[in-house]
């Protein structure tokens, strides 16, 4: 059972959705589902007004003591941002989550009540789980199938959904994983999975309620090529 949790949000140029998402996070905090909650916001070198919007929000939040803000000038990638957050996290459990809240924070309440087991050490949200409820657009769906095909062909990973940003770890496990992370951009989740397998860290995929959010920069003609090149680089780097 979760008593204390650190929730990490990597952020890069998210000014259009920050206000709505931060308000939802604040409501979650006000519910006091857990004894101790810290929200770690990692501004990964945003070039828009994201950092200023976060600071303004924190000034007015009733839960400001629950927040920590990490900010640096150069964009380093989501994996790097998460590694910075994991290094700072202090609570017993660490949840990584996307700032668009495509999986709402209350999902962790369901996980805590129904699925968590001390003998399993890494929990991955899976949009392909038979109990998941998923609403996404055609382009995202197509890219997902292409990416999963590449992963199977190159790595033979027996994981249905490596890319869902909603992942939960015990603190010591997360620190062990992220201190060894070397891939910082889009395909960092693949390396997380490989690190888990190499270190005998069990992975359990859990159901999520997932909803596609707008304002994504996806190109179905370019992105599959970028995915393939990135996966080949990981293959040569890690094997």
Coordinates of N, CA and C in Angstrom, one line a residue:
X1 N 0.8 -1.2 0.0 CA 0.0 0.0 0.0 C 0.9 1.2 0.0
X2 N 0.5 2.2 -0.8 CA 1.3 3.4 -0.9 C 1.0 4.4 0.2
X3 N 2.0 4.8 0.9 CA 1.9 5.8 1.9 C 2.5 7.1 1.5
X4 N 3.6 7.1 0.8 CA 4.3 8.3 0.3 C 4.7 8.1 -1.1
X5 N 4.5 9.1 -1.9 CA 4.8 9.0 -3.3 C 5.3 10.3 -3.9
X6 N 6.3 10.2 -4.8 CA 6.8 11.4 -5.6 C 6.3 11.2 -7.0
X7 N 5.7 12.3 -7.5 CA 5.1 12.2 -8.9 C 5.9 13.2 -9.8
X8 N 6.5 12.6 -10.8 CA 7.4 13.4 -11.7 C 6.7 13.8 -13.0
X9 N 6.8 15.1 -13.4 CA 6.3 15.6 -14.6 C 7.4 16.3 -15.5
X10 N 7.9 15.6 -16.5 CA 8.8 16.3 -17.4 C 8.0 17.3 -18.3
X11 N 8.5 18.5 -18.5 CA 7.8 19.5 -19.2 C 8.7 20.2 -20.2
X12 N 8.2 20.3 -21.5 CA 8.9 21.0 -22.5 C 7.9 21.7 -23.4
X13 N 7.9 23.0 -23.4 CA 7.1 23.9 -24.2 C 5.6 23.4 -24.1
X14 N 5.1 23.5 -22.9 CA 3.7 23.1 -22.7 C 2.8 24.2 -22.2
X15 N 3.1 25.4 -22.6 CA 2.3 26.6 -22.1 C 0.8 26.5 -22.4
X16 N 0.4 25.8 -23.4 CA -1.0 25.7 -23.8 C -1.8 24.8 -22.9
X17 N -1.2 23.8 -22.2 CA -1.9 22.9 -21.4 C -1.6 23.0 -19.9
X18 N -0.6 23.8 -19.6 CA -0.1 23.9 -18.2 C -1.1 24.3 -17.2
X19 N -1.9 25.3 -17.5 CA -2.9 25.8 -16.5 C -3.9 24.8 -16.1
X20 N -4.4 24.1 -17.1 CA -5.5 23.1 -16.9 C -4.9 21.9 -16.1
X21 N -3.7 21.5 -16.5 CA -3.0 20.3 -15.9 C -2.6 20.6 -14.5
X22 N -2.0 21.8 -14.2 CA -1.6 22.1 -12.9 C -2.8 22.2 -11.9
X23 N -3.9 22.7 -12.4 CA -5.1 22.8 -11.6 C -5.6 21.4 -11.2
X24 N -5.5 20.5 -12.2 CA -5.9 19.1 -11.9 C -5.0 18.5 -10.9
X25 N -3.7 18.7 -11.0 CA -2.8 18.2 -10.0 C -3.1 18.8 -8.6
X26 N -3.4 20.1 -8.6 CA -3.7 20.7 -7.3 C -4.9 20.1 -6.6
X27 N -5.9 19.8 -7.4 CA -7.2 19.1 -6.9 C -6.8 17.8 -6.4
X28 N -6.0 17.0 -7.1 CA -5.5 15.7 -6.6 C -4.8 15.8 -5.3
X29 N -4.0 16.8 -5.1 CA -3.3 17.0 -3.8 C -4.3 17.3 -2.7
X30 N -5.3 18.1 -3.0 CA -6.3 18.5 -2.0 C -7.1 17.3 -1.5
X31 N -7.2 16.3 -2.3 CA -7.9 15.1 -1.9 C -7.2 14.3 -0.8
X32 N -5.9 14.5 -0.7 CA -5.1 13.8 0.4 C -5.3 12.3 0.3
X33 N -5.1 11.7 -0.8 CA -5.2 10.3 -1.0 C -4.1 9.5 -0.2
X34 N -2.9 10.2 -0.1 CA -1.7 9.5 0.5 C -1.2 10.4 1.6
X35 N -0.5 9.8 2.5 CA 0.1 10.6 3.7 C 1.1 11.7 3.2
X36 N 1.9 11.3 2.3 CA 2.9 12.3 1.8 C 3.0 12.2 0.2
X37 N 2.9 13.4 -0.4 CA 2.9 13.5 -1.8 C 3.8 14.7 -2.2
X38 N 4.8 14.4 -3.0 CA 5.6 15.5 -3.6 C 5.4 15.5 -5.1
X39 N 5.2 16.7 -5.7 CA 5.1 16.8 -7.1 C 6.4 17.5 -7.6
X40 N 7.1 16.8 -8.5 CA 8.3 17.3 -9.0 C 8.1 17.7 -10.5
X41 N 8.2 19.0 -10.8 CA 8.0 19.5 -12.1 C 9.4 19.8 -12.7
X42 N 9.7 19.2 -13.8 CA 11.0 19.3 -14.4 C 10.9 20.1 -15.7
X43 N 11.3 21.3 -15.7 CA 11.3 22.1 -17.0 C 12.5 21.8 -17.8
X44 N 12.3 21.1 -18.8 CA 13.4 20.6 -19.7 C 13.8 21.6 -20.8
X45 N 14.3 22.7 -20.3 CA 14.8 23.7 -21.3 C 13.7 24.3 -22.2
X46 N 12.5 24.5 -21.7 CA 11.4 25.1 -22.5 C 11.8 26.5 -23.0
X47 N 11.4 26.8 -24.2 CA 11.7 28.1 -24.9 C 10.5 29.0 -24.9
X48 N 9.4 28.4 -24.5 CA 8.1 29.3 -24.4 C 8.0 29.8 -23.0
X49 N 6.8 30.1 -22.5 CA 6.6 30.7 -21.2 C 6.3 29.6 -20.1
X50 N 6.6 28.4 -20.4 CA 6.3 27.3 -19.4 C 6.8 27.6 -18.0
X51 N 8.1 27.9 -17.9 CA 8.7 28.1 -16.6 C 8.0 29.2 -15.9
X52 N 7.7 30.3 -16.5 CA 7.1 31.5 -15.9 C 5.7 31.1 -15.4
X53 N 5.0 30.3 -16.2 CA 3.6 29.9 -15.9 C 3.6 29.0 -14.7
X54 N 4.6 28.1 -14.6 CA 4.7 27.3 -13.4 C 5.0 28.1 -12.2
X55 N 5.9 29.0 -12.2 CA 6.2 29.8 -11.1 C 5.0 30.6 -10.6
X56 N 4.3 31.2 -11.5 CA 3.1 32.0 -11.2 C 2.1 31.1 -10.5
X57 N 1.9 29.9 -11.1 CA 0.9 29.0 -10.5 C 1.3 28.6 -9.0
X58 N 2.6 28.3 -8.8 CA 3.1 27.9 -7.5 C 2.9 29.0 -6.5
X59 N 3.0 30.3 -6.9 CA 2.8 31.4 -6.0 C 1.4 31.4 -5.4
X60 N 0.5 30.9 -6.2 CA -0.9 31.0 -5.7 C -1.5 29.7 -5.3
X61 N -0.8 28.6 -5.3 CA -1.3 27.3 -5.0 C -1.4 27.2 -3.5
X62 N -2.5 26.6 -3.0 CA -2.6 26.3 -1.6 C -1.7 25.1 -1.1
X63 N -1.3 24.4 -2.1 CA -0.5 23.2 -1.9 C 1.0 23.4 -2.3
X64 N 1.5 24.6 -2.3 CA 2.8 24.9 -2.8 C 3.9 24.2 -2.1
X65 N 3.7 23.7 -0.8 CA 4.7 23.0 -0.1 C 4.9 21.6 -0.7
X66 N 4.0 21.1 -1.5 CA 4.1 19.8 -2.1 C 4.9 19.8 -3.4
X67 N 5.2 21.0 -3.9 CA 5.8 21.1 -5.2 C 7.3 21.3 -5.1
X68 N 8.0 20.8 -6.1 CA 9.4 21.1 -6.3 C 9.6 21.4 -7.8
X69 N 10.3 22.4 -8.2 CA 10.6 22.8 -9.6 C 12.0 22.7 -9.9
X70 N 12.3 21.9 -10.9 CA 13.7 21.8 -11.5 C 13.7 22.5 -12.8
X71 N 14.6 23.3 -13.1 CA 14.6 24.0 -14.4 C 16.0 24.2 -14.8
X72 N 16.3 24.0 -16.1 CA 17.6 24.3 -16.7 C 17.4 24.8 -18.1
X73 N 18.4 25.4 -18.7 CA 18.2 26.1 -20.0 C 18.2 25.3 -21.2
X74 N 19.0 24.2 -21.3 CA 19.1 23.4 -22.5 C 18.2 22.3 -22.5
X75 N 17.4 22.1 -23.6 CA 16.5 20.9 -23.7 C 17.4 19.6 -23.9
X76 N 17.2 18.7 -22.9 CA 18.0 17.5 -22.9 C 17.2 16.2 -23.2
X77 N 15.9 16.3 -23.2 CA 15.1 15.1 -23.5 C 14.4 14.6 -22.3
X78 N 13.3 13.9 -22.5 CA 12.4 13.4 -21.4 C 13.1 12.5 -20.5
X79 N 13.9 11.6 -21.0 CA 14.7 10.7 -20.1 C 15.6 11.4 -19.2
X80 N 16.3 12.4 -19.7 CA 17.2 13.2 -18.8 C 16.4 13.9 -17.7
X81 N 15.2 14.5 -18.1 CA 14.4 15.2 -17.2 C 13.9 14.2 -16.1
X82 N 13.5 13.0 -16.4 CA 13.0 12.1 -15.4 C 14.2 11.6 -14.5
X83 N 15.4 11.5 -15.1 CA 16.5 11.1 -14.3 C 16.8 12.1 -13.2
X84 N 16.7 13.4 -13.6 CA 16.9 14.5 -12.7 C 15.9 14.5 -11.6
X85 N 14.6 14.2 -11.9 CA 13.6 14.1 -10.9 C 13.7 13.0 -10.0
X86 N 14.1 11.8 -10.5 CA 14.3 10.6 -9.7 C 15.4 10.8 -8.7
X87 N 16.4 11.5 -9.1 CA 17.6 11.8 -8.2 C 17.1 12.6 -7.0
X88 N 16.2 13.5 -7.3 CA 15.7 14.4 -6.2 C 14.6 13.8 -5.4
X89 N 13.9 12.8 -5.9 CA 12.7 12.3 -5.2 C 13.0 11.7 -3.9
X90 N 12.2 11.9 -2.9 CA 12.4 11.4 -1.5 C 11.5 10.4 -1.0
X91 N 10.3 10.3 -1.6 CA 9.3 9.4 -1.1 C 9.4 7.9 -1.5
X92 N 8.7 7.0 -0.9 CA 8.9 5.6 -1.0 C 8.6 5.1 -2.4
X93 N 7.6 5.7 -3.1 CA 7.2 5.3 -4.5 C 7.5 6.5 -5.4
X94 N 7.8 6.2 -6.7 CA 8.0 7.2 -7.7 C 7.1 6.9 -8.9
X95 N 6.3 7.9 -9.2 CA 5.4 7.7 -10.4 C 5.8 8.7 -11.4
X96 N 6.0 8.3 -12.7 CA 6.3 9.2 -13.8 C 5.0 9.4 -14.6
X97 N 4.8 10.6 -15.0 CA 3.5 10.9 -15.6 C 3.7 12.1 -16.6
X98 N 2.9 12.0 -17.7 CA 2.9 13.1 -18.7 C 2.1 14.3 -18.2
X99 N 2.6 15.5 -18.5 CA 1.9 16.7 -18.1 C 0.5 16.9 -18.8
X100 N 0.3 16.2 -19.9 CA -1.0 16.3 -20.5 C -2.1 15.5 -19.8
X101 N -1.6 14.7 -18.8 CA -2.6 13.9 -18.0 C -3.4 13.0 -18.9
X102 N -2.9 12.5 -20.0 CA -3.6 11.5 -20.8 C -4.0 10.3 -20.0
X103 N -3.3 10.0 -18.9 CA -3.7 9.1 -17.9 C -3.9 10.0 -16.6
X104 N -5.1 10.1 -16.1 CA -5.3 10.9 -14.9 C -4.6 10.4 -13.7
X105 N -4.3 11.3 -12.8 CA -3.6 10.9 -11.6 C -4.4 9.9 -10.7
X106 N -5.7 10.0 -10.7 CA -6.5 9.1 -9.9 C -6.3 7.6 -10.3
X107 N -5.7 7.4 -11.5 CA -5.4 6.0 -11.9 C -4.5 5.3 -10.8
X108 N -3.6 6.0 -10.2 CA -2.7 5.4 -9.2 C -3.5 4.9 -8.0
X109 N -4.7 5.5 -7.7 CA -5.5 5.0 -6.6 C -6.1 3.6 -6.9
X110 N -6.5 3.4 -8.1 CA -7.0 2.1 -8.6 C -5.8 1.1 -8.5
X111 N -4.7 1.5 -9.0 CA -3.5 0.6 -9.0 C -3.2 0.2 -7.5
X112 N -3.2 1.1 -6.6 CA -2.9 0.9 -5.2 C -3.8 -0.1 -4.6
X113 N -5.1 0.0 -4.9 CA -6.1 -0.8 -4.3 C -6.1 -2.2 -4.9
X114 N -5.8 -2.4 -6.2 CA -6.1 -3.6 -6.8 C -4.8 -4.4 -7.3
X115 N -3.7 -3.7 -7.6 CA -2.7 -4.4 -8.3 C -1.3 -4.5 -7.6
X116 N -1.0 -3.6 -6.8 CA 0.4 -3.5 -6.3 C 0.8 -4.7 -5.4
X117 N 2.0 -5.2 -5.7 CA 2.5 -6.4 -5.0 C 3.9 -6.2 -4.7
X118 N 4.3 -6.4 -3.5 CA 5.7 -6.1 -3.1 C 6.7 -7.0 -3.9
X119 N 6.3 -8.1 -4.5 CA 7.2 -8.9 -5.2 C 7.5 -8.4 -6.6
X120 N 6.8 -7.4 -7.1 CA 7.0 -6.8 -8.4 C 7.5 -5.4 -8.2
X121 N 8.5 -5.1 -9.1 CA 9.2 -3.8 -8.8 C 9.0 -2.7 -9.8
X122 N 8.5 -3.0 -10.9 CA 8.3 -1.9 -11.9 C 6.9 -2.1 -12.5
X123 N 6.0 -1.1 -12.5 CA 4.7 -1.2 -13.0 C 4.5 -0.2 -14.2
X124 N 4.2 -0.8 -15.3 CA 4.1 0.0 -16.6 C 2.6 0.1 -16.9
X125 N 2.1 1.3 -17.1 CA 0.8 1.5 -17.7 C 0.8 1.0 -19.1
X126 N -0.2 0.2 -19.5 CA -0.2 -0.4 -20.8 C -1.6 -0.1 -21.5
X127 N -1.5 0.6 -22.6 CA -2.7 0.9 -23.4 C -3.3 -0.4 -24.1
X128 N -2.4 -1.4 -24.1 CA -2.8 -2.7 -24.8 C -3.4 -3.7 -23.8
X129 N -3.4 -3.4 -22.5 CA -3.9 -4.3 -21.5 C -5.4 -4.6 -21.8
X130 N -5.8 -5.8 -21.6 CA -7.2 -6.1 -21.9 C -8.2 -5.3 -21.2
X131 N -7.8 -4.8 -20.0 CA -8.8 -4.0 -19.2 C -8.6 -2.5 -19.4
X132 N -7.7 -2.1 -20.3 CA -7.5 -0.6 -20.5 C -8.6 0.0 -21.3
X133 N -8.9 1.2 -21.1 CA -9.9 2.0 -21.9 C -9.1 3.1 -22.6
X134 N -9.1 3.0 -23.9 CA -8.2 3.9 -24.6 C -8.9 4.7 -25.7
X135 N -8.7 6.0 -25.7 CA -9.3 6.8 -26.8 C -8.1 7.6 -27.4
X136 N -7.8 7.2 -28.7 CA -6.7 7.9 -29.4 C -7.1 8.1 -30.8
X137 N -6.3 9.0 -31.5 CA -6.6 9.3 -32.9 C -5.9 8.3 -33.8
X138 N -6.2 8.4 -35.1 CA -5.7 7.4 -36.1 C -4.2 7.5 -36.2
X139 N -3.7 8.7 -36.3 CA -2.2 8.8 -36.5 C -1.4 8.2 -35.3
X140 N -1.9 8.5 -34.1 CA -1.2 8.0 -32.9 C -1.3 6.5 -32.9
X141 N -2.4 5.9 -33.3 CA -2.6 4.5 -33.3 C -1.7 3.8 -34.3
X142 N -1.6 4.4 -35.5 CA -0.8 3.9 -36.5 C 0.7 3.9 -36.1
X143 N 1.1 5.0 -35.6 CA 2.5 5.1 -35.1 C 2.8 4.1 -34.0
X144 N 1.9 3.9 -33.2 CA 2.1 2.9 -32.1 C 2.3 1.5 -32.7
X145 N 1.5 1.1 -33.7 CA 1.7 -0.2 -34.3 C 3.1 -0.3 -35.0
X146 N 3.5 0.7 -35.7 CA 4.8 0.7 -36.3 C 5.9 0.6 -35.3
X147 N 5.8 1.4 -34.2 CA 6.8 1.4 -33.2 C 6.9 0.0 -32.5
X148 N 5.8 -0.6 -32.2 CA 5.8 -1.9 -31.6 C 6.4 -3.0 -32.5
X149 N 6.1 -2.9 -33.8 CA 6.7 -3.8 -34.7 C 8.2 -3.7 -34.7
X150 N 8.7 -2.5 -34.8 CA 10.2 -2.3 -34.7 C 10.8 -2.8 -33.5
X151 N 10.2 -2.6 -32.3 CA 10.7 -3.1 -31.0 C 10.8 -4.6 -31.0
X152 N 9.7 -5.2 -31.5 CA 9.7 -6.7 -31.5 C 10.8 -7.3 -32.4
X153 N 10.9 -6.7 -33.6 CA 11.9 -7.2 -34.6 C 13.3 -7.0 -34.1
X154 N 13.6 -5.8 -33.5 CA 15.0 -5.5 -33.1 C 15.4 -6.1 -31.7
X155 N 14.4 -6.0 -30.7 CA 14.8 -6.4 -29.3 C 14.1 -7.6 -28.8
X156 N 13.1 -8.1 -29.5 CA 12.3 -9.2 -29.0 C 11.8 -9.0 -27.5
X157 N 11.5 -7.8 -27.2 CA 11.0 -7.5 -25.8 C 9.6 -8.0 -25.7
X158 N 9.3 -8.7 -24.6 CA 8.0 -9.3 -24.3 C 7.2 -8.3 -23.5
X159 N 7.1 -7.0 -24.0 CA 6.3 -6.0 -23.3 C 5.4 -5.4 -24.3
X160 N 4.1 -5.3 -24.0 CA 3.2 -4.8 -25.0 C 3.3 -3.3 -25.2
X161 N 3.5 -2.6 -24.2 CA 3.5 -1.1 -24.3 C 4.6 -0.5 -23.5
X162 N 5.7 -0.2 -24.1 CA 6.9 0.4 -23.4 C 6.7 1.9 -23.3
X163 N 5.9 2.5 -24.1 CA 5.9 4.0 -24.3 C 4.9 4.8 -23.5
X164 N 4.0 4.1 -22.8 CA 3.1 4.9 -22.0 C 3.8 5.5 -20.8
X165 N 3.6 6.8 -20.6 CA 4.4 7.6 -19.7 C 4.1 7.3 -18.2
X166 N 3.0 6.6 -18.0 CA 2.5 6.4 -16.6 C 3.2 5.1 -16.1
X167 N 4.3 5.3 -15.3 CA 5.1 4.2 -14.7 C 5.3 4.4 -13.3
X168 N 5.3 3.3 -12.5 CA 5.5 3.4 -11.1 C 6.6 2.4 -10.6
X169 N 7.5 3.0 -9.7 CA 8.6 2.2 -9.2 C 8.7 2.4 -7.7
X170 N 9.3 1.5 -6.9 CA 9.8 1.8 -5.6 C 11.0 2.7 -5.8
X171 N 11.2 3.6 -4.8 CA 12.3 4.6 -5.0 C 13.6 4.0 -5.3
X172 N 14.1 3.0 -4.5 CA 15.4 2.5 -4.7 C 15.5 1.8 -6.1
X173 N 14.4 1.2 -6.6 CA 14.4 0.6 -7.9 C 14.6 1.7 -9.0
X174 N 13.8 2.7 -8.8 CA 13.9 3.8 -9.8 C 15.3 4.4 -9.9
X175 N 15.9 4.6 -8.7 CA 17.2 5.2 -8.7 C 18.2 4.3 -9.4
X176 N 18.1 3.0 -9.2 CA 18.9 2.0 -9.8 C 18.8 2.1 -11.3
X177 N 17.6 2.2 -11.8 CA 17.3 2.3 -13.2 C 17.8 3.5 -13.8
X178 N 17.4 4.7 -13.3 CA 17.7 6.0 -13.9 C 19.2 6.4 -13.8
X179 N 19.9 5.9 -12.9 CA 21.3 6.3 -12.8 C 22.1 5.6 -13.9
X180 N 21.5 4.6 -14.5 CA 22.1 3.8 -15.6 C 21.6 4.3 -17.0
X181 N 20.7 5.2 -17.0 CA 20.0 5.6 -18.3 C 21.0 6.4 -19.1
X182 N 21.1 6.1 -20.4 CA 22.0 6.8 -21.3 C 21.3 7.4 -22.5
X183 N 20.1 6.9 -22.7 CA 19.2 7.4 -23.8 C 18.2 8.4 -23.2
X184 N 18.3 9.6 -23.7 CA 17.5 10.7 -23.0 C 16.3 11.1 -23.8
X185 N 16.2 10.8 -25.1 CA 15.1 11.3 -25.8 C 14.0 10.3 -26.1
X186 N 13.3 10.3 -27.2 CA 12.0 9.6 -27.4 C 12.1 8.1 -27.0
X187 N 13.2 7.4 -27.3 CA 13.3 6.0 -27.0 C 13.9 5.6 -25.7
X188 N 13.9 6.6 -24.7 CA 14.4 6.2 -23.4 C 13.6 5.1 -22.7
X189 N 12.3 5.0 -23.0 CA 11.5 4.0 -22.4 C 12.0 2.6 -22.8
X190 N 12.6 2.4 -24.0 CA 13.1 1.1 -24.4 C 14.3 0.8 -23.5
X191 N 15.2 1.7 -23.3 CA 16.3 1.5 -22.4 C 15.9 1.2 -21.0
X192 N 14.9 1.8 -20.5 CA 14.4 1.5 -19.2 C 14.0 0.1 -19.1
X193 N 13.3 -0.4 -20.1 CA 12.8 -1.8 -20.1 C 14.0 -2.8 -20.2
X194 N 15.0 -2.4 -21.0 CA 16.2 -3.3 -21.1 C 17.0 -3.3 -19.8
X195 N 17.1 -2.1 -19.1 CA 17.8 -2.0 -17.8 C 17.1 -2.9 -16.8
X196 N 15.8 -2.9 -16.8 CA 15.0 -3.7 -15.9 C 15.3 -5.2 -16.1
X197 N 15.3 -5.6 -17.4 CA 15.5 -7.0 -17.7 C 16.9 -7.4 -17.3
X198 N 17.9 -6.6 -17.6 CA 19.3 -6.9 -17.3 C 19.6 -7.0 -15.8
X199 N 18.8 -6.3 -15.0 CA 19.0 -6.3 -13.6 C 17.9 -7.1 -12.8
X200 N 17.2 -8.0 -13.5 CA 16.2 -8.9 -12.9 C 15.1 -8.1 -12.2
X201 N 14.8 -6.9 -12.7 CA 13.7 -6.2 -12.1 C 12.4 -6.6 -12.9
X202 N 11.5 -7.1 -12.2 CA 10.3 -7.6 -12.9 C 9.4 -6.4 -13.4
X203 N 8.8 -6.6 -14.5 CA 7.9 -5.6 -15.1 C 6.5 -6.1 -15.1
X204 N 5.6 -5.4 -14.6 CA 4.2 -5.8 -14.6 C 3.4 -4.7 -15.3
X205 N 2.7 -5.1 -16.4 CA 1.9 -4.1 -17.1 C 0.5 -4.0 -16.5
X206 N 0.0 -2.8 -16.3 CA -1.3 -2.6 -15.7 C -2.2 -1.8 -16.5
X207 N -3.5 -2.0 -16.4 CA -4.5 -1.2 -17.2 C -4.5 0.2 -16.9
X208 N -4.9 1.0 -17.9 CA -5.0 2.5 -17.7 C -6.3 2.9 -18.4
X209 N -6.8 4.1 -18.0 CA -7.8 4.8 -18.8 C -7.0 5.9 -19.5
X210 N -6.9 5.8 -20.8 CA -6.0 6.7 -21.5 C -6.8 7.5 -22.6
X211 N -6.6 8.8 -22.6 CA -7.3 9.6 -23.6 C -6.3 10.5 -24.4
X212 N -6.4 10.4 -25.7 CA -5.5 11.3 -26.5 C -5.7 12.7 -26.3
X213 N -4.7 13.5 -26.1 CA -4.7 14.9 -26.0 C -4.2 15.7 -27.2
X214 N -4.8 16.8 -27.5 CA -4.4 17.5 -28.7 C -3.1 18.3 -28.5
X215 N -2.7 19.0 -29.6 CA -1.4 19.8 -29.5 C -0.2 18.9 -29.6
X216 N -0.3 17.7 -30.1 CA 0.9 16.9 -30.3 C 1.5 17.1 -31.6
X217 N 2.8 17.0 -31.7 CA 3.6 17.3 -32.9 C 4.0 15.9 -33.5
X218 N 3.1 15.3 -34.2 CA 3.3 14.0 -34.8 C 3.3 14.0 -36.3
X219 N 4.3 13.4 -37.0 CA 4.3 13.3 -38.4 C 4.4 11.9 -38.8
X220 N 3.4 11.3 -39.4 CA 3.3 9.9 -39.7 C 4.3 9.5 -40.8
X221 N 4.8 10.5 -41.6 CA 5.7 10.2 -42.6 C 7.2 10.3 -42.2
X222 N 7.5 11.1 -41.2 CA 8.8 11.3 -40.8 C 9.1 10.5 -39.5
X223 N 8.2 10.5 -38.6 CA 8.5 9.9 -37.2 C 8.8 8.4 -37.3
X224 N 8.2 7.6 -38.1 CA 8.6 6.2 -38.1 C 10.1 6.0 -38.5
X225 N 10.6 6.8 -39.4 CA 12.0 6.7 -39.8 C 12.9 7.1 -38.6
X226 N 12.5 8.2 -37.9 CA 13.2 8.7 -36.7 C 13.2 7.6 -35.6
X227 N 12.1 6.9 -35.4 CA 11.9 5.8 -34.5 C 12.9 4.7 -34.8
X228 N 12.9 4.3 -36.1 CA 13.8 3.2 -36.5 C 15.2 3.5 -36.3
X229 N 15.7 4.7 -36.7 CA 17.1 5.1 -36.5 C 17.4 5.0 -35.0
X230 N 16.6 5.6 -34.2 CA 16.8 5.6 -32.7 C 16.9 4.2 -32.1
X231 N 16.1 3.3 -32.6 CA 16.1 1.9 -32.0 C 17.4 1.2 -32.5
X232 N 17.8 1.4 -33.7 CA 19.0 0.8 -34.2 C 20.2 1.3 -33.4
X233 N 20.2 2.6 -33.0 CA 21.3 3.2 -32.2 C 21.3 2.5 -30.8
X234 N 20.1 2.3 -30.3 CA 20.1 1.7 -29.0 C 20.6 0.2 -29.1
X235 N 20.2 -0.5 -30.1 CA 20.7 -1.8 -30.3 C 22.2 -1.9 -30.3
X236 N 22.9 -1.0 -31.1 CA 24.3 -1.1 -31.1 C 25.0 -0.6 -29.9
X237 N 24.3 0.3 -29.1 CA 24.9 0.9 -27.9 C 24.8 -0.1 -26.7
X238 N 23.7 -0.8 -26.7 CA 23.4 -1.6 -25.5 C 23.7 -3.1 -25.6
X239 N 24.0 -3.6 -26.9 CA 24.2 -5.0 -27.0 C 25.5 -5.3 -27.7

